Structures are given as structure tokens and as C-alpha cells.
Amino acid sequence: MAYLRSSFVFFFLAFVTYTYATSFEVRNNCPYTVWAASTPIGGGQRLDQGQTWVINAPRGTTMARIWGRTNCNFDGAGRGSCQTGDCGGVLQCTGWGKPPNTLAEYALNQFNNLDFWDISLVDGFNIPMTFAPTNPSGEKCHAIQCAANINGECPGQLKVPGGCNNPCTTFGGQQYCCTQGPCDPTDLSRFFKERCPDAYSYPQDDATSTFTCPSDSTDYTVVFCPNGVTSPNFPLEMPSSDEEAK
């Protein structure tokens, strides 16, 4: 009887957790391996082309982000490094990634019972991405994307191996990072905005870049390389002599 009661309690808690969680399906359509990362929920997962990873985030989760890492090598203990998006040299991320990395950001069940979510290029760009509700509804609850050839067209002063830095990362300061109050877009932030109008191009780009959905009505998908093919300027997988951690 004690075993049956324990089993029932476990099942009930799992059911409640599932019921009050929002699902994020992360899919890699790129022709190279992406090591997906997610904080504060999820950690990390290797995704070869066509593979998916499902993250269940509890309602109320805030300051969350999902991104892709490229050209990674990890040992059997999950330690190593990535050319872009590295999070302290580990497969299972607990902190944010090192720029440049295209970000899917979200906060669940916030003001007016809404999810707030966006694609951000404030940490630069490394992989094209779509971010979409599974049940779109209304003006601000629809699929968004940043799928332009930003790596190939990146201004020289922002170009780095595997990606394109945001000017805040490269130059710092109030003009680009808005650290001391209001700031305006710059020519360099407009480079990102013209190519990805749905995405944050600088820290105060809220009006055109924040999207909302009713908290209890949808899950979400994040797709790397939504068009399935990329230009030669996008990162290719780095060969490794070690067996990368799955």
C-alpha cells in the first residue's frame, strides 16, 4: 500500500508539473550540428540536423533564453568549448552564452497573464532562427524570425569567427548599450533591424520587438536555420577527434 501511495503521489506531482508547464520544442534544421542551450531551464543538448529537443518551462519562468552554439567540442564529461555561444566551457549551461549568439528570450505568465517573448540580436547573431507560438492568435501572437544572411553581410568591425557581434559587445558605452538611460538606434543597430525587423537590434528596441501570447493557450517552437539551407558564410561543424557528448 505504501508503494501504491508513493506511486500515486509521484504521478500526481508529475501531472501537476506538466499541466502548469509551457513546452518549447527546439529543432535544428541547419546542415551542421548545433549544441542548443537553454537557461534557467534545460541546460544543453547536442542537435544534429533534423533532431529536436523539448523543454518544459514552469509558468512564471522569467529571464529565460534559448540559443544555439556552434563549432563545439565536448569530452565525455561534458566539458569543452564552442566557437560561438559558449557558456563557461560546459555542455549543460547554467549561465548565459558568450556573444555572438542569436537569442530566443521569454518570460511566462506575467502581466495580464501574458507570455512575453522575442528574438534578440543584442548579443549578436550566429544562427538564423524562428520563434513561434503553436497556437497563434492576435496581433502580437504570431511567428517571428531572423533568417537573413547577417554573417555574410556583417560589417567588418563587427565580424568575428562564426558570427556577427552587436556593436554593444564590440564598442560598449552609452551610445550602443544604453547603460545610463534612453538611447537611440545607430547606423550599426540599423544594419540588424533592416535585415531582421522582428528582432531586438539594440537594448531599447522594445516597441517593435516584444511579442505576447495568452499564457494558458499556447506552447512554442524555436527552429535553427528555418529555411533548411544556409550560405557558406554560416558556421560549419568543426571536426573533432573526440566523441562529442550527446
Coordinates of C-alpha atoms in Angstrom, one line a residue, residues 45-221:
Q45 CA 21.6 19.4 -25.8
R46 CA 23.5 18.3 -29.0
L47 CA 21.2 18.5 -32.0
D48 CA 22.3 17.1 -35.3
Q49 CA 20.4 18.1 -38.4
G50 CA 16.7 17.3 -38.1
Q51 CA 16.8 16.5 -34.3
T52 CA 14.6 18.1 -31.7
W53 CA 14.7 18.8 -28.0
V54 CA 11.7 19.6 -25.8
I55 CA 12.0 21.9 -22.8
N56 CA 9.1 22.2 -20.3
A57 CA 9.3 25.5 -18.5
P58 CA 7.1 26.1 -15.4
R59 CA 4.7 29.0 -15.6
G60 CA 6.3 32.1 -14.0
T61 CA 9.7 31.4 -15.5
T62 CA 11.5 34.7 -16.3
M63 CA 14.7 35.9 -17.8
A64 CA 14.9 32.8 -19.9
R65 CA 16.7 32.3 -23.1
I66 CA 17.4 29.6 -25.7
W67 CA 20.3 29.8 -28.2
G68 CA 22.5 27.7 -30.4
R69 CA 26.2 27.1 -30.0
T70 CA 28.4 26.3 -33.0
N71 CA 31.7 24.5 -33.6
C72 CA 31.8 22.8 -30.2
N73 CA 33.9 20.0 -28.8
F74 CA 33.0 18.3 -25.6
D75 CA 34.5 15.4 -23.8
G76 CA 32.6 12.5 -22.2
A77 CA 32.2 14.6 -19.1
G78 CA 30.5 17.4 -21.0
R79 CA 33.5 19.8 -20.8
G80 CA 34.9 21.6 -23.7
S81 CA 34.3 24.8 -25.7
C82 CA 32.3 26.4 -28.5
Q83 CA 33.3 29.0 -31.1
T84 CA 30.0 30.9 -30.6
G85 CA 27.6 30.9 -27.7
D86 CA 29.9 29.1 -25.2
C87 CA 28.6 29.1 -21.6
G88 CA 31.7 28.5 -19.5
G89 CA 33.0 25.5 -21.3
V90 CA 30.3 23.1 -20.4
L91 CA 27.6 21.2 -22.3
Q92 CA 24.9 21.8 -19.7
C93 CA 24.6 25.6 -19.4
T94 CA 23.8 27.3 -16.2
G95 CA 24.8 30.8 -17.3
W96 CA 24.4 32.9 -20.4
G97 CA 26.3 32.3 -23.6
K98 CA 29.3 34.3 -24.9
P99 CA 28.4 36.6 -27.8
P100 CA 27.7 36.4 -30.6
N101 CA 24.6 34.3 -30.3
T102 CA 21.1 34.7 -31.6
L103 CA 18.6 34.6 -28.7
A104 CA 15.1 33.4 -28.2
E105 CA 14.0 35.1 -24.9
Y106 CA 10.8 34.6 -22.9
A107 CA 9.0 35.3 -19.6
L108 CA 5.9 33.2 -18.8
N109 CA 2.6 34.1 -17.2
Q110 CA 3.5 37.8 -16.5
F111 CA 1.4 41.0 -16.6
N112 CA -2.3 40.3 -17.6
N113 CA -1.5 36.5 -17.7
L114 CA 0.6 37.0 -20.8
D115 CA 3.8 35.4 -22.0
F116 CA 6.4 37.9 -23.2
W117 CA 8.9 36.7 -25.8
D118 CA 11.3 37.9 -28.5
I119 CA 14.2 37.2 -30.7
S120 CA 17.2 39.4 -29.7
L121 CA 20.4 40.4 -31.5
V122 CA 21.6 42.4 -28.6
D123 CA 24.2 39.7 -28.1
G124 CA 24.9 39.5 -31.8
F125 CA 24.0 36.8 -34.4
N126 CA 25.4 33.4 -35.1
I127 CA 22.5 31.2 -36.4
P128 CA 19.2 32.1 -38.3
M129 CA 16.1 31.4 -36.2
T130 CA 12.4 31.4 -36.0
F131 CA 10.4 31.6 -32.7
A132 CA 6.7 30.8 -32.9
P133 CA 3.6 30.0 -30.8
T134 CA 2.0 26.7 -31.7
N135 CA -1.4 28.4 -31.3
P136 CA -1.0 31.9 -32.8
S137 CA -3.7 34.5 -32.0
G138 CA -3.9 38.3 -32.2
E139 CA -1.6 41.0 -33.4
K140 CA 1.3 40.2 -31.2
C141 CA 1.0 36.4 -31.0
H142 CA 2.5 35.1 -34.3
A143 CA 5.7 33.6 -35.7
I144 CA 8.7 35.8 -35.9
Q145 CA 12.1 35.2 -37.4
C146 CA 15.6 36.4 -38.1
A147 CA 16.8 34.4 -41.1
A148 CA 18.8 36.9 -43.1
N149 CA 22.4 36.3 -44.2
I150 CA 23.8 38.5 -41.4
N151 CA 27.0 36.5 -41.1
G152 CA 27.7 37.0 -44.8
E153 CA 26.9 40.7 -44.8
C154 CA 28.3 41.6 -41.3
P155 CA 30.2 45.0 -41.2
G156 CA 33.9 44.4 -40.9
Q157 CA 34.2 46.0 -37.5
L158 CA 31.6 43.6 -36.1
K159 CA 32.6 40.4 -37.8
V160 CA 34.1 37.6 -35.7
P161 CA 34.7 33.9 -36.4
G162 CA 31.4 32.1 -36.6
G163 CA 29.2 35.2 -36.3
C164 CA 28.4 38.9 -36.2
N165 CA 28.8 40.9 -32.9
N166 CA 26.3 43.6 -31.8
P167 CA 28.0 47.0 -31.5
C168 CA 27.3 47.0 -27.8
T169 CA 29.6 43.9 -27.4
T170 CA 32.3 45.4 -29.7
F171 CA 32.4 49.0 -28.5
G172 CA 30.4 49.3 -25.3
G173 CA 29.3 52.6 -23.9
Q174 CA 26.0 54.5 -23.7
Q175 CA 25.6 55.0 -27.4
Y176 CA 25.4 51.3 -28.1
C177 CA 24.5 49.7 -24.8
C178 CA 22.0 52.3 -23.3
T179 CA 23.6 51.7 -19.8
Q180 CA 22.9 55.2 -18.5
G181 CA 19.3 56.0 -19.7
P182 CA 17.5 56.4 -23.0
C183 CA 19.4 55.9 -26.3
D184 CA 18.6 55.9 -30.0
P185 CA 19.3 53.4 -32.8
T186 CA 22.6 53.8 -34.5
D187 CA 23.7 53.0 -38.1
L188 CA 25.2 49.7 -36.8
S189 CA 22.0 48.7 -35.0
R190 CA 20.0 49.6 -38.1
F191 CA 22.1 47.0 -40.0
F192 CA 20.4 44.3 -37.9
K193 CA 17.0 45.9 -37.9
E194 CA 16.8 46.3 -41.6
R195 CA 17.5 42.6 -42.1
C196 CA 15.5 41.3 -39.1
P197 CA 12.7 43.7 -38.4
D198 CA 11.1 41.4 -35.8
A199 CA 14.2 41.2 -33.6
Y200 CA 15.8 43.4 -31.0
S201 CA 18.6 45.3 -32.6
Y202 CA 19.7 47.4 -29.5
P203 CA 18.7 47.3 -25.8
Q204 CA 15.7 49.7 -26.1
D205 CA 14.2 48.4 -29.3
D206 CA 11.0 47.3 -27.3
A207 CA 8.2 48.8 -29.4
T208 CA 8.7 46.6 -32.5
S209 CA 10.4 43.6 -30.9
T210 CA 8.4 42.4 -27.9
F211 CA 5.6 39.8 -28.6
T212 CA 2.9 38.5 -26.3
C213 CA 0.6 35.5 -26.1
P214 CA -2.0 34.4 -23.6
S215 CA -0.2 32.2 -21.0
D216 CA -2.7 29.4 -21.0
S217 CA -3.2 28.9 -24.7
T218 CA 0.0 28.0 -26.4
D219 CA 3.3 26.3 -26.5
Y220 CA 6.3 27.4 -28.6
T221 CA 8.8 26.2 -31.3

